[in-house]
Coordinates of C-alpha atoms and ligand atoms in Angstrom, one line a residue:
Chain A
M1 CA 7.4 10.0 -53.5
R2 CA 9.5 6.9 -53.0
F3 CA 7.4 2.8 -52.5
T4 CA 8.9 0.0 -51.5
I5 CA 7.1 -3.2 -52.4
I6 CA 7.0 -6.2 -50.2
A7 CA 6.9 -9.4 -52.6
E8 CA 4.1 -11.8 -52.2
M9 CA 5.8 -15.3 -52.8
N10 CA 3.8 -18.6 -53.4
G11 CA 6.9 -21.1 -52.6
D12 CA 9.5 -20.1 -54.5
L13 CA 7.9 -18.7 -57.3
L14 CA 6.7 -15.0 -57.4
H15 CA 3.0 -15.1 -56.4
P16 CA 0.9 -13.1 -59.5
T17 CA -0.2 -10.3 -57.1
T18 CA 3.2 -9.2 -56.8
Y19 CA 3.0 -8.2 -60.6
Q20 CA -0.3 -6.7 -59.4
L21 CA 1.4 -4.3 -56.5
I22 CA 4.3 -3.2 -59.2
G23 CA 1.5 -2.6 -61.9
A24 CA -0.4 -0.6 -59.0
I25 CA 2.5 1.7 -58.2
S26 CA 3.5 2.2 -62.1
E27 CA -0.3 3.0 -62.7
I28 CA 0.1 5.9 -60.5
G29 CA 3.8 6.9 -61.9
S30 CA 6.6 5.5 -59.8
E31 CA 8.4 3.2 -59.6
S32 CA 9.5 0.6 -56.7
I33 CA 11.8 -1.0 -54.7
V34 CA 10.9 -4.0 -54.1
I35 CA 12.0 -7.0 -51.4
C36 CA 12.1 -10.2 -51.6
P37 CA 12.3 -12.1 -48.7
N38 CA 14.7 -14.6 -48.6
G39 CA 15.8 -14.0 -52.2
K40 CA 13.2 -15.7 -53.3
G41 CA 11.9 -14.8 -56.6
S42 CA 14.5 -12.5 -57.0
S43 CA 15.5 -13.0 -60.7
E44 CA 12.0 -12.9 -61.7
A45 CA 11.2 -9.4 -60.3
S46 CA 13.8 -8.0 -61.7
K47 CA 12.8 -8.5 -65.1
I48 CA 9.0 -6.5 -64.3
K49 CA 8.3 -3.4 -65.7
G50 CA 8.5 -0.5 -63.4
V51 CA 10.9 -2.2 -60.9
E52 CA 13.9 0.8 -59.8
K53 CA 15.2 -2.9 -57.9
I54 CA 15.5 -5.6 -55.9
I55 CA 16.7 -5.9 -52.8
S56 CA 16.9 -9.5 -51.7
V57 CA 16.7 -9.9 -47.7
N58 CA 18.2 -13.1 -46.5
G59 CA 18.1 -14.5 -43.6
D60 CA 17.5 -18.0 -41.3
C61 CA 14.4 -16.0 -40.0
F62 CA 12.5 -16.8 -43.0
D63 CA 12.6 -21.0 -42.5
L64 CA 9.1 -20.2 -40.4
F65 CA 6.3 -18.0 -40.3
D66 CA 6.7 -15.5 -37.4
G67 CA 5.3 -12.1 -38.8
S68 CA 7.5 -10.1 -36.5
A69 CA 10.9 -11.7 -37.8
W70 CA 9.7 -11.5 -41.2
A71 CA 8.9 -8.1 -40.2
S72 CA 12.1 -7.0 -38.0
A73 CA 14.3 -8.2 -41.7
I74 CA 12.6 -6.0 -43.9
N75 CA 12.0 -3.1 -42.6
S76 CA 15.7 -2.6 -42.1
V77 CA 15.7 -1.9 -45.7
C78 CA 12.2 -0.3 -46.4
E79 CA 11.8 3.6 -47.5
G80 CA 9.0 5.4 -47.8
T81 CA 5.3 4.0 -48.5
I82 CA 5.6 0.2 -48.2
V83 CA 2.9 -1.8 -50.1
A84 CA 2.4 -5.3 -49.3
S85 CA -0.6 -8.0 -50.7
A86 CA -4.0 -7.8 -48.5
S87 CA -2.8 -11.7 -48.0
P88 CA -2.7 -12.8 -44.4
N89 CA 0.9 -12.9 -44.6
G90 CA 0.8 -9.6 -45.9
R91 CA -1.3 -7.8 -43.7
E92 CA 0.3 -9.4 -40.5
I93 CA 4.0 -8.5 -41.8
G94 CA 2.5 -5.0 -42.7
S95 CA 1.2 -4.0 -39.3
I96 CA 3.7 -4.7 -37.5
I97 CA 6.6 -2.6 -39.8
A98 CA 3.7 0.5 -39.7
A99 CA 3.6 0.0 -35.9
K100 CA 7.3 0.2 -35.9
R101 CA 7.5 3.0 -37.9
K102 CA 4.7 4.2 -35.9
I103 CA 3.0 5.3 -39.2
P104 CA -1.3 4.3 -40.0
I105 CA -1.6 1.6 -41.9
I106 CA -4.6 0.7 -44.6
Q107 CA -5.2 -2.7 -45.1
D108 CA -7.5 -4.0 -48.7
V109 CA -6.9 -1.1 -51.0
T110 CA -8.8 -1.5 -54.2
A111 CA -8.0 1.9 -56.2
I112 CA -5.2 3.8 -55.8
S113 CA -4.1 7.8 -57.5
S114 CA -1.3 9.5 -57.0
G115 CA -0.7 11.8 -54.1
I116 CA -1.8 9.3 -51.9
T117 CA -5.6 8.4 -52.0
V118 CA -6.9 4.8 -51.5
T119 CA -10.3 3.6 -51.6
R120 CA -11.0 0.4 -49.6
P121 CA -14.2 -1.7 -48.9
I122 CA -15.6 -0.9 -45.5
Y123 CA -18.6 -3.1 -43.8
S124 CA -17.7 -5.9 -45.4
G125 CA -18.6 -4.1 -49.0
K126 CA -21.1 -2.6 -47.7
A127 CA -19.7 0.5 -48.0
T128 CA -16.3 1.9 -49.7
E129 CA -14.3 5.1 -48.1
T130 CA -11.6 6.8 -50.0
L131 CA -8.6 8.4 -47.7
K132 CA -5.8 11.0 -48.3
I133 CA -2.9 9.9 -46.6
N134 CA -0.5 12.7 -45.5
G135 CA 2.8 11.3 -45.2
D136 CA 3.9 7.7 -45.2
S137 CA 2.1 5.1 -44.6
V138 CA 2.2 1.1 -44.9
I139 CA -0.5 0.3 -47.6
T140 CA -1.5 -3.7 -48.2
L141 CA -3.8 -4.7 -51.9
R142 CA -6.2 -6.2 -52.4
P143 CA -5.3 -9.3 -54.8
N144 CA -6.7 -9.0 -58.2
A145 CA -8.0 -5.7 -58.0
F146 CA -5.0 -4.4 -60.0
E147 CA -3.9 -4.9 -63.8
S148 CA -0.4 -6.9 -63.3
A149 CA 2.8 -5.0 -64.4
E150 CA 4.3 -6.6 -67.5
V151 CA 7.6 -8.2 -68.4
G152 CA 10.2 -6.6 -69.8
N153 CA 13.1 -5.2 -67.4
D154 CA 16.5 -5.7 -66.0
A155 CA 16.6 -4.0 -62.8
P156 CA 19.4 -4.2 -60.4
I157 CA 19.7 -6.7 -57.7
S158 CA 21.1 -6.1 -53.8
I159 CA 21.8 -8.6 -51.3
V160 CA 21.6 -7.9 -47.6
D161 CA 22.1 -10.7 -45.3
Q162 CA 19.7 -10.2 -41.3
T163 CA 18.7 -11.4 -38.5
S164 CA 15.7 -11.2 -36.3
D165 CA 14.6 -13.4 -33.3
V166 CA 12.2 -15.8 -34.0
R167 CA 9.5 -16.2 -30.8
V168 CA 7.5 -18.7 -32.6
A169 CA 8.0 -22.6 -32.7
V170 CA 6.5 -25.2 -34.6
I171 CA 5.9 -28.0 -32.7
E172 CA 3.5 -30.4 -34.9
A173 CA 2.4 -30.1 -38.2
I174 CA -1.2 -31.7 -38.5
N175 CA -3.2 -32.8 -41.1
K176 CA -2.2 -32.8 -45.2
A177 CA -4.9 -30.5 -46.6
S178 CA -5.5 -31.7 -49.9
E179 CA -3.7 -31.6 -52.9
R180 CA -6.9 -28.8 -54.4
L181 CA -6.2 -25.1 -54.6
D182 CA -7.0 -22.6 -52.4
V183 CA -10.0 -20.1 -52.2
T184 CA -7.7 -17.8 -51.9
E185 CA -5.5 -18.5 -54.1
A186 CA -8.0 -19.6 -56.8
D187 CA -9.4 -17.4 -60.4
I188 CA -11.8 -18.8 -60.7
I189 CA -14.3 -20.6 -57.7
I190 CA -17.2 -23.2 -57.9
S191 CA -19.3 -22.7 -54.8
G192 CA -21.7 -24.9 -53.0
G193 CA -25.0 -24.6 -50.6
R194 CA -27.2 -26.6 -48.4
G195 CA -28.5 -26.6 -52.0
M196 CA -26.5 -29.6 -52.7
G197 CA -28.4 -32.1 -50.5
S198 CA -25.4 -33.4 -48.9
I199 CA -21.8 -33.9 -48.7
D200 CA -21.2 -36.2 -50.9
N201 CA -23.5 -34.3 -54.1
F202 CA -19.7 -32.4 -53.6
S203 CA -17.9 -34.1 -56.1
H204 CA -19.9 -33.2 -59.0
L205 CA -18.4 -30.1 -58.3
E206 CA -15.2 -31.4 -57.6
S207 CA -14.8 -32.5 -61.0
M208 CA -16.2 -29.6 -62.5
A209 CA -13.6 -27.1 -60.5
D210 CA -11.1 -30.3 -62.3
T211 CA -11.8 -29.1 -65.7
L212 CA -11.5 -25.9 -65.4
G213 CA -8.5 -25.7 -63.0
A214 CA -10.9 -23.6 -60.2
A215 CA -11.2 -24.2 -56.1
V216 CA -14.1 -25.6 -54.4
G217 CA -15.7 -23.6 -51.7
A218 CA -19.0 -23.6 -49.5
S219 CA -21.4 -21.7 -47.8
R220 CA -21.4 -21.7 -43.7
A221 CA -24.3 -23.7 -43.6
V222 CA -22.2 -26.8 -45.5
V223 CA -19.3 -26.2 -43.1
D224 CA -21.1 -25.8 -39.8
E225 CA -24.0 -28.5 -40.6
W226 CA -21.3 -31.3 -43.2
G227 CA -18.6 -30.6 -41.4
M228 CA -16.2 -29.4 -44.3
P229 CA -13.2 -27.6 -43.5
H230 CA -13.8 -23.9 -42.7
R231 CA -11.0 -23.3 -44.9
M232 CA -13.6 -23.6 -48.1
Q233 CA -16.1 -21.2 -46.3
V234 CA -16.3 -18.1 -47.8
G235 CA -17.9 -15.1 -46.6
Q236 CA -18.2 -12.3 -43.5
T237 CA -16.5 -15.2 -41.1
G238 CA -14.6 -17.4 -43.5
K239 CA -12.6 -16.4 -46.7
T240 CA -12.6 -13.2 -48.9
V241 CA -12.0 -13.8 -52.2
S242 CA -12.3 -11.6 -55.8
P243 CA -11.6 -14.3 -58.4
S244 CA -12.6 -13.8 -62.1
L245 CA -14.9 -16.4 -61.7
Y246 CA -17.4 -17.0 -58.8
I247 CA -19.6 -19.8 -59.7
A248 CA -22.3 -20.4 -57.0
V249 CA -24.0 -23.6 -57.0
G250 CA -27.1 -24.1 -54.1
I251 CA -26.5 -21.2 -52.3
S252 CA -29.4 -18.6 -51.0
G253 CA -27.0 -15.7 -51.1
A254 CA -27.0 -14.2 -47.5
I255 CA -25.9 -11.7 -46.7
Q256 CA -22.5 -12.9 -45.0
H257 CA -22.3 -14.8 -48.2
L258 CA -22.0 -12.1 -50.2
A259 CA -19.4 -10.3 -48.5
G260 CA -17.3 -12.8 -48.8
M261 CA -17.5 -13.5 -52.6
R262 CA -19.5 -9.8 -54.1
S263 CA -16.3 -8.0 -55.8
S264 CA -15.5 -11.2 -57.8
K265 CA -15.2 -10.0 -60.9
Y266 CA -18.1 -12.9 -62.6
I267 CA -20.7 -14.2 -61.0
V268 CA -22.8 -17.3 -62.0
A269 CA -25.3 -18.3 -60.3
I270 CA -27.2 -22.2 -60.1
N271 CA -30.2 -21.7 -58.1
K272 CA -34.2 -23.4 -58.4
D273 CA -35.4 -20.2 -56.4
P274 CA -35.8 -17.3 -58.2
D275 CA -36.6 -15.2 -55.7
A276 CA -33.0 -16.2 -54.1
P277 CA -30.7 -12.7 -53.1
I278 CA -28.0 -14.9 -54.6
F279 CA -29.0 -13.7 -58.0
T280 CA -29.0 -9.9 -56.7
V281 CA -25.0 -10.1 -57.2
A282 CA -25.0 -12.3 -60.2
D283 CA -24.2 -11.5 -63.5
Y284 CA -25.7 -14.8 -65.6
G285 CA -28.3 -16.5 -63.7
I286 CA -29.7 -19.9 -64.0
V287 CA -32.9 -20.5 -62.5
A288 CA -32.8 -24.4 -62.1
S289 CA -31.7 -27.0 -60.0
W290 CA -28.2 -28.2 -60.2
E291 CA -29.1 -31.3 -61.0
E292 CA -30.2 -30.3 -64.2
A293 CA -27.8 -27.4 -64.6
L294 CA -24.1 -29.3 -64.2
P295 CA -24.0 -31.8 -66.4
I296 CA -25.3 -29.2 -69.5
L297 CA -23.1 -26.5 -68.3
K298 CA -19.9 -29.5 -67.6
S299 CA -20.5 -30.5 -71.0
E300 CA -20.6 -27.3 -72.3
L301 CA -17.2 -26.2 -70.9
M302 CA -16.1 -29.5 -71.9
K303 CA -16.2 -28.5 -75.7
L304 CA -14.5 -25.5 -74.8
S305 CA -11.0 -27.3 -74.4
Chain B
M1 CA -2.5 -15.1 -14.8
N2 CA -4.4 -12.0 -16.4
I3 CA -5.9 -12.3 -20.1
A4 CA -6.7 -9.5 -21.8
V5 CA -9.5 -10.2 -24.7
L6 CA -9.7 -7.0 -26.9
L7 CA -13.4 -6.5 -28.1
K8 CA -14.7 -4.1 -31.0
Q9 CA -18.5 -3.3 -31.0
V10 CA -19.8 -3.0 -35.0
P11 CA -23.0 -2.9 -36.9
D12 CA -24.8 -6.3 -37.0
T13 CA -23.9 -8.0 -39.9
T14 CA -27.2 -8.2 -40.8
A15 CA -27.7 -4.5 -39.9
K16 CA -28.2 -2.1 -43.4
I17 CA -25.2 1.0 -43.8
T18 CA -27.0 4.0 -45.2
I19 CA -24.8 6.5 -47.1
S20 CA -26.3 10.7 -46.4
N21 CA -23.7 13.5 -47.0
G22 CA -21.0 10.9 -48.5
K23 CA -20.5 9.6 -44.9
V24 CA -22.5 6.3 -43.4
D25 CA -24.8 7.1 -40.9
E26 CA -24.2 5.2 -38.2
N27 CA -27.2 6.7 -36.1
S28 CA -29.2 4.4 -38.7
V29 CA -27.6 1.2 -37.9
S30 CA -30.2 -0.6 -36.5
K31 CA -27.9 -3.2 -34.0
W32 CA -24.7 -3.1 -33.0
S33 CA -22.8 -6.5 -32.0
M34 CA -19.8 -7.9 -30.8
S35 CA -17.6 -8.3 -34.2
P36 CA -17.7 -12.2 -35.0
Y37 CA -14.1 -13.2 -34.7
D38 CA -13.8 -11.8 -31.0
E39 CA -16.4 -13.6 -30.1
Y40 CA -14.3 -16.8 -30.6
A41 CA -11.3 -14.5 -28.6
L42 CA -13.7 -14.0 -26.1
E43 CA -14.7 -17.6 -25.7
S44 CA -10.7 -19.5 -25.8
G45 CA -10.5 -16.6 -23.0
L46 CA -12.7 -17.6 -21.0
K47 CA -11.5 -21.1 -21.1
M48 CA -7.8 -20.5 -20.3
K49 CA -9.4 -18.2 -18.1
E50 CA -11.2 -21.4 -16.1
A51 CA -8.1 -23.6 -17.0
T52 CA -5.5 -21.5 -15.5
G53 CA -8.2 -19.9 -12.5
G54 CA -6.3 -16.6 -14.7
N55 CA -8.7 -13.0 -14.9
L56 CA -10.4 -12.4 -17.9
I57 CA -10.3 -8.8 -18.9
A58 CA -12.1 -7.5 -21.3
I59 CA -11.5 -3.8 -23.0
T60 CA -12.7 -1.8 -25.2
C61 CA -12.3 1.5 -27.3
G62 CA -15.1 3.2 -28.4
P63 CA -17.6 5.5 -27.7
E64 CA -20.7 5.3 -25.0
R65 CA -22.5 2.6 -26.8
T66 CA -19.1 0.3 -26.6
K67 CA -20.3 -0.6 -23.2
K68 CA -23.1 -2.6 -23.7
M69 CA -21.0 -5.2 -25.4
L70 CA -18.7 -5.3 -22.0
T71 CA -21.4 -6.0 -20.2
D72 CA -22.5 -9.0 -22.6
A73 CA -19.1 -10.1 -22.0
A74 CA -19.1 -9.9 -18.1
A75 CA -22.7 -12.1 -18.5
V76 CA -20.5 -14.9 -19.7
G77 CA -17.8 -14.3 -17.8
A78 CA -15.8 -12.1 -18.0
D79 CA -14.2 -10.7 -14.5
T80 CA -13.1 -7.0 -15.3
L81 CA -14.5 -5.1 -17.9
I82 CA -12.3 -0.9 -19.5
H83 CA -13.5 1.0 -21.6
I84 CA -11.2 3.4 -23.5
S85 CA -14.1 6.2 -23.9
E86 CA -13.7 7.5 -27.4
D87 CA -16.0 9.7 -30.1
K88 CA -13.1 9.9 -32.6
V89 CA -12.5 8.4 -34.8
L90 CA -8.9 7.0 -34.4
D91 CA -6.4 5.9 -37.1
S92 CA -4.8 2.6 -36.4
T93 CA -1.2 3.9 -34.9
Q94 CA -3.3 5.1 -32.5
V95 CA -6.3 2.8 -31.1
Q96 CA -3.4 0.5 -31.1
N97 CA -1.1 2.6 -28.3
L98 CA -4.1 3.2 -26.1
L99 CA -5.1 -0.4 -25.9
A100 CA -1.3 -1.1 -25.6
T101 CA -1.3 1.0 -23.4
V102 CA -4.0 0.1 -20.7
I103 CA -2.8 -3.9 -21.8
N104 CA 0.6 -2.7 -19.9
N105 CA -1.6 -0.8 -17.2
N106 CA -3.1 -4.3 -16.1
E107 CA -0.4 -6.8 -16.1
I108 CA -1.4 -8.6 -18.7
E109 CA 0.4 -12.1 -20.2
V110 CA -2.0 -12.7 -22.9
V111 CA -3.8 -10.6 -25.4
L112 CA -6.4 -12.8 -27.5
C113 CA -8.3 -10.7 -30.1
G114 CA -10.0 -10.6 -33.6
K115 CA -8.3 -11.6 -37.0
Q116 CA -9.8 -8.5 -38.3
A117 CA -12.8 -6.5 -37.1
A118 CA -16.2 -6.8 -39.1
D119 CA -16.1 -2.8 -39.5
T120 CA -12.6 -2.2 -41.1
N121 CA -11.4 -5.7 -42.0
A122 CA -8.4 -4.8 -41.2
G123 CA -6.2 -7.6 -39.4
S124 CA -4.0 -4.4 -38.2
T125 CA -4.9 -4.6 -34.6
G126 CA -3.4 -7.6 -33.0
P127 CA 0.4 -7.7 -34.9
G128 CA 0.1 -3.9 -34.1
V129 CA -0.1 -4.4 -30.3
A130 CA 1.9 -7.1 -30.3
E131 CA 4.7 -4.9 -31.7
I132 CA 3.9 -2.0 -29.5
L133 CA 4.2 -4.3 -26.3
D134 CA 7.1 -6.6 -27.7
A135 CA 5.0 -9.7 -27.8
A136 CA 5.3 -12.7 -29.6
C137 CA 2.5 -13.0 -32.2
V138 CA 0.3 -15.2 -33.8
T139 CA -2.3 -14.2 -35.9
M140 CA -5.3 -16.7 -37.1
V141 CA -5.2 -19.1 -34.6
S142 CA -8.3 -21.7 -34.2
E143 CA -7.4 -22.5 -30.0
V144 CA -5.0 -21.3 -28.2
S145 CA -4.1 -23.5 -24.4
F146 CA -1.8 -22.6 -21.3
S147 CA 1.3 -25.3 -20.8
E148 CA 3.8 -25.7 -18.9
N149 CA 4.9 -21.8 -19.7
S150 CA 3.8 -21.8 -23.0
F151 CA 1.1 -20.8 -25.5
I152 CA 0.2 -23.8 -27.8
S153 CA -2.1 -22.1 -30.6
V154 CA -3.3 -23.8 -33.9
R155 CA -2.4 -21.8 -37.0
P156 CA -3.3 -22.9 -40.5
S157 CA -0.7 -23.3 -42.3
N158 CA 0.7 -23.9 -46.2
T159 CA -0.3 -27.6 -46.1
G160 CA -2.4 -28.0 -43.5
T161 CA -2.5 -26.4 -40.3
E162 CA 0.2 -26.7 -37.6
K163 CA 0.7 -26.6 -33.3
V164 CA 2.8 -23.4 -32.6
S165 CA 4.6 -22.7 -29.3
T166 CA 5.6 -19.3 -28.3
S167 CA 6.4 -17.9 -24.9
G168 CA 6.5 -15.0 -22.7
I169 CA 3.7 -12.7 -23.5
S170 CA 1.8 -13.5 -26.6
V171 CA -0.7 -12.2 -28.6
F172 CA -3.2 -14.4 -30.5
T173 CA -5.4 -13.1 -33.2
F174 CA -8.7 -15.4 -33.4
D175 CA -10.5 -17.2 -36.4
K176 CA -13.8 -18.8 -36.0
G177 CA -12.6 -21.6 -33.4
L178 CA -14.4 -25.5 -33.0
S179 CA -15.6 -24.7 -30.2
E180 CA -19.4 -23.5 -29.4
L181 CA -19.8 -20.0 -28.6
R182 CA -21.7 -19.8 -24.7
R183 CA -24.7 -18.3 -24.7
P184 CA -24.8 -16.0 -20.9
N185 CA -28.0 -17.9 -18.5
V186 CA -29.8 -15.7 -16.7
R187 CA -27.8 -15.7 -13.8
G188 CA -24.7 -14.3 -15.6
I189 CA -27.1 -11.6 -17.1
M190 CA -28.0 -10.2 -13.3
M191 CA -24.5 -10.3 -12.0
A192 CA -23.3 -8.7 -15.1
K193 CA -25.7 -5.9 -14.9
K194 CA -24.0 -5.2 -11.7
K195 CA -20.1 -5.0 -13.0
V196 CA -18.4 -1.9 -12.9
I197 CA -17.2 -0.4 -16.0
E198 CA -13.6 1.3 -15.5
T199 CA -13.8 4.3 -17.8
I200 CA -10.8 5.8 -19.0
K201 CA -10.0 8.7 -21.3
P202 CA -7.6 8.5 -23.4
E203 CA -5.8 11.6 -22.1
E204 CA -5.5 10.0 -19.1
L205 CA -3.1 7.4 -20.8
G206 CA -1.0 9.8 -21.6
L207 CA -0.7 9.8 -25.5
G208 CA 0.2 12.3 -27.2
E209 CA -2.3 13.7 -30.2
D210 CA -1.2 12.9 -33.1
S211 CA -2.0 15.4 -36.0
D212 CA -4.4 13.8 -38.6
R213 CA -2.4 11.7 -41.1
I214 CA -5.5 9.8 -42.3
I215 CA -8.2 12.2 -43.9
L216 CA -11.4 10.7 -44.9
Q217 CA -12.7 12.4 -48.3
T218 CA -15.8 10.3 -48.4
Q219 CA -17.6 7.1 -48.0
D220 CA -19.7 5.6 -50.9
S221 CA -22.1 2.7 -51.2
P222 CA -20.5 0.5 -53.4
A223 CA -20.5 0.3 -56.9
E224 CA -23.4 -0.8 -58.2
K225 CA -23.1 -3.4 -60.7
E226 CA -24.9 -3.4 -63.6
P227 CA -27.9 -5.5 -63.4
G228 CA -27.2 -9.3 -63.8
Q229 CA -29.6 -11.6 -66.6
I230 CA -31.3 -14.4 -64.9
F231 CA -32.6 -17.2 -67.3
E232 CA -35.4 -19.9 -66.5
G233 CA -34.1 -23.2 -66.5
V234 CA -31.1 -24.6 -68.4
G235 CA -31.6 -23.9 -72.0
E236 CA -29.5 -20.7 -72.0
I237 CA -25.9 -22.3 -70.5
P238 CA -24.7 -22.9 -74.1
T239 CA -25.4 -19.1 -74.2
I240 CA -22.9 -18.4 -71.3
V241 CA -20.6 -20.2 -71.2
S242 CA -19.8 -18.6 -74.9
K243 CA -20.5 -15.6 -73.3
L244 CA -17.6 -16.3 -69.7
R245 CA -15.4 -17.1 -73.1
N246 CA -15.6 -14.5 -75.7
E247 CA -17.3 -11.8 -73.7
A248 CA -15.5 -11.9 -70.5
N249 CA -12.8 -14.0 -70.9
V250 CA -12.7 -15.7 -67.8
I251 CA -12.9 -19.5 -69.1
Ligands
LIG401 C1 -22.1 -13.6 -37.7 C2 -22.3 -14.3 -39.0 C3 -21.1 -14.6 -39.9 C4 -21.7 -15.9 -40.8 N1 -20.8 -16.1 -41.8 C5 -21.0 -16.5 -43.1 C6 -20.0 -16.5 -43.7 O1 -18.7 -16.5 -43.7 N2 -20.3 -17.7 -45.0 C7 -21.3 -17.9 -45.2 O2 -21.8 -18.6 -46.2 N3 -22.4 -18.1 -44.7 C8 -22.3 -17.0 -43.1 N4 -23.4 -16.9 -41.9 C9 -24.4 -17.7 -42.4 C10 -25.0 -17.0 -43.4 O3 -26.1 -16.1 -43.0 C11 -26.4 -18.5 -44.1 O4 -27.2 -19.1 -43.0 C12 -25.5 -19.5 -45.1 O5 -24.8 -18.6 -46.2 C13 -26.6 -19.9 -45.9 O6 -25.9 -21.2 -46.9 P1 -26.6 -21.7 -47.8 O7 -26.7 -20.2 -48.7 O8 -25.7 -23.1 -48.5 O9 -27.8 -22.2 -47.4 P2 -29.6 -22.0 -47.6 O10 -29.9 -20.6 -47.2 O11 -30.5 -22.8 -46.9 O12 -29.6 -21.9 -49.1 C14 -30.0 -22.9 -49.9 C15 -29.9 -22.6 -51.4 O13 -30.1 -24.0 -52.2 C16 -31.0 -23.8 -53.3 N5 -31.5 -25.0 -53.7 C17 -32.1 -26.1 -52.5 N6 -31.9 -27.4 -53.8 C18 -32.1 -26.8 -54.8 C19 -31.3 -27.6 -55.7 N7 -31.3 -29.4 -55.9 N8 -29.9 -27.1 -56.8 C20 -30.5 -26.0 -56.4 N9 -30.7 -24.6 -55.6 C21 -30.8 -25.4 -54.7 C22 -32.5 -23.1 -52.1 O14 -32.9 -23.3 -53.3 C23 -31.4 -22.0 -51.7 O15 -31.3 -20.9 -51.7 C24 -22.9 -15.9 -41.5 C25 -24.0 -15.9 -40.4 C26 -23.8 -15.0 -39.2 C27 -25.1 -14.7 -38.2
LIG402 N1 -11.3 0.0 -30.8 C1 -10.9 -1.2 -30.7 N2 -11.2 -1.8 -29.1 C2 -11.4 -3.2 -28.9 N3 -10.5 -4.0 -29.6 C3 -10.4 -3.7 -30.6 C4 -10.4 -2.1 -31.4 N4 -10.1 -2.5 -32.7 C5 -9.7 -3.0 -33.2 N5 -9.6 -4.8 -32.1 C6 -9.4 -5.6 -31.9 O1 -8.4 -6.2 -32.5 C7 -9.0 -6.9 -33.9 C8 -9.0 -6.7 -35.0 O2 -9.3 -5.1 -36.1 P1 -8.5 -4.7 -37.2 O3 -7.3 -4.5 -36.8 O4 -9.7 -3.3 -36.8 O5 -9.4 -5.3 -38.5 C9 -10.7 -6.7 -33.6 O6 -11.2 -7.9 -34.0 C10 -10.7 -6.7 -32.0 O7 -10.7 -7.7 -31.3

């Protein structure tokens, strides 16, 4: 069985999930071909264990994001089962490649076994399903659900030039987002809800996020009612995240919020209501007001560094 | 201009999902709703229809119960309702082919859908349909408008958001938009009840039966987490921090 992995990029570097994609396929006993769009990251990828060879696909079509142009260029060198990150771009490119090859796509896989059988969450994490796939397919893997492959390899790199039609033109870049880490990128997220009292109080979360190198997230109540940017929203109609640590402050834990964060590895909740549903998913719950809890939490964290 | 909006009916986000004998029990779902992002696609379709004097065609593929959602779409202003009547669970390729065939048969210039459905959470359908139609595709947009023969949409970028343009037939998948969703009024609801739903059987679309490439083995409840430790007051914060550091290794 052949596997082709589409490397996920973070600027000019490989995104950490690329190591996880390679790790997941090694775990089921296969080597993979890794495609590096625009050649970026190919020498880094060639050093990862489990990589058979790298194909660096170069072309102008990678200058801006047009999923169908990227998919056309990448598709030309894919074979077998195609694996990408379940990031927004990975999902889009994967879907288009699947449609080109007339093969099914299974998104957001959280477990895989040889053969191949995959597991994915459905109904926003209220259930999971296990599927057996016959023949080739495209699968996208959920970030942070798989162990990373290690470094220690020197796989050959080949270069392929491709052109494809770009049909999307950027006419205006609108606002600059803050320098803060995006919630989908972060390994630690501190989210605030209506219990924070006002948008100004988010500065307390931001300063703690800076101490931890974390991203700041928000519940929908805060986004809708206080005008917090929607990209910070975690949940059903916001981002789905699975960081190592999720700290929920003044968030009740409505089912739609849980849908976006319940697969986090560790969850800490601070809420003054002992019956808040967020405590049903928390590994550690602190029943207290944030005014009382955050200063202590922050000073304990400061002691570590 | 013919505008298509693809609508999927899913268990309401508040509905409990019960598993019996290794399968989700659909009969126990208390309430079915339009998938949340599809509501934004529909709202944008209504705005575009009003701005261009176009015709808004709502399309769904699913069992009998999904007709109710089409009637709901008519109550806020969808003009034409098309139901691809299918009881079986289809794989991504099958659904996309059915939807794309209906889109082709209706001379549609723009297709609006959700960025992902609340049941699969996949996000496969919009880009897949675009590929089959040989259309331009922009995902996760918050708004779309039509001017001077091109579609202008707003999507996220690495540094914030960006306005992009596409021309020719285009597919847009919607994220939550800025606009308020409209609610039906009494007149809308009355008119919608009389609206005819065009029902199509997959066989009539002339698509060959695919062999089963995806075999469902089992559906389960999510793995139960070990119950957490809940502490009254702030006294245990140092213990929690030390556990996160030394046992969990996450800070
Ligand atoms: C279709 C649909 C989609 C949705 N999508 C999302 C989504 O993507 N994301 C999302 O988050 N929500 C979503 N929601 C909304 C969701 O149902 C809740 O309304 C929302 O999550 C509530 O936000 P909250 O927890 O901040 O506010 P609340 O529910 O008001 O909770 C505030 C909490 O703060 C606590 N509190 C108050 N004061 C303090 C204090 N001083 N210190 C500590 N704790 C305090 C309270 O005890 C309470 O538990 C969606 C709803 C629908 C219908
Ligand atoms: N069976 C269907 N009928 C109509 N539209 C659908 C169907 N399945 C998916 N869609 C549309 O495609 C979007 C993404 O669905 P999915 O690919 O399942 O995440 C949905 O939000 C709908 O707009």
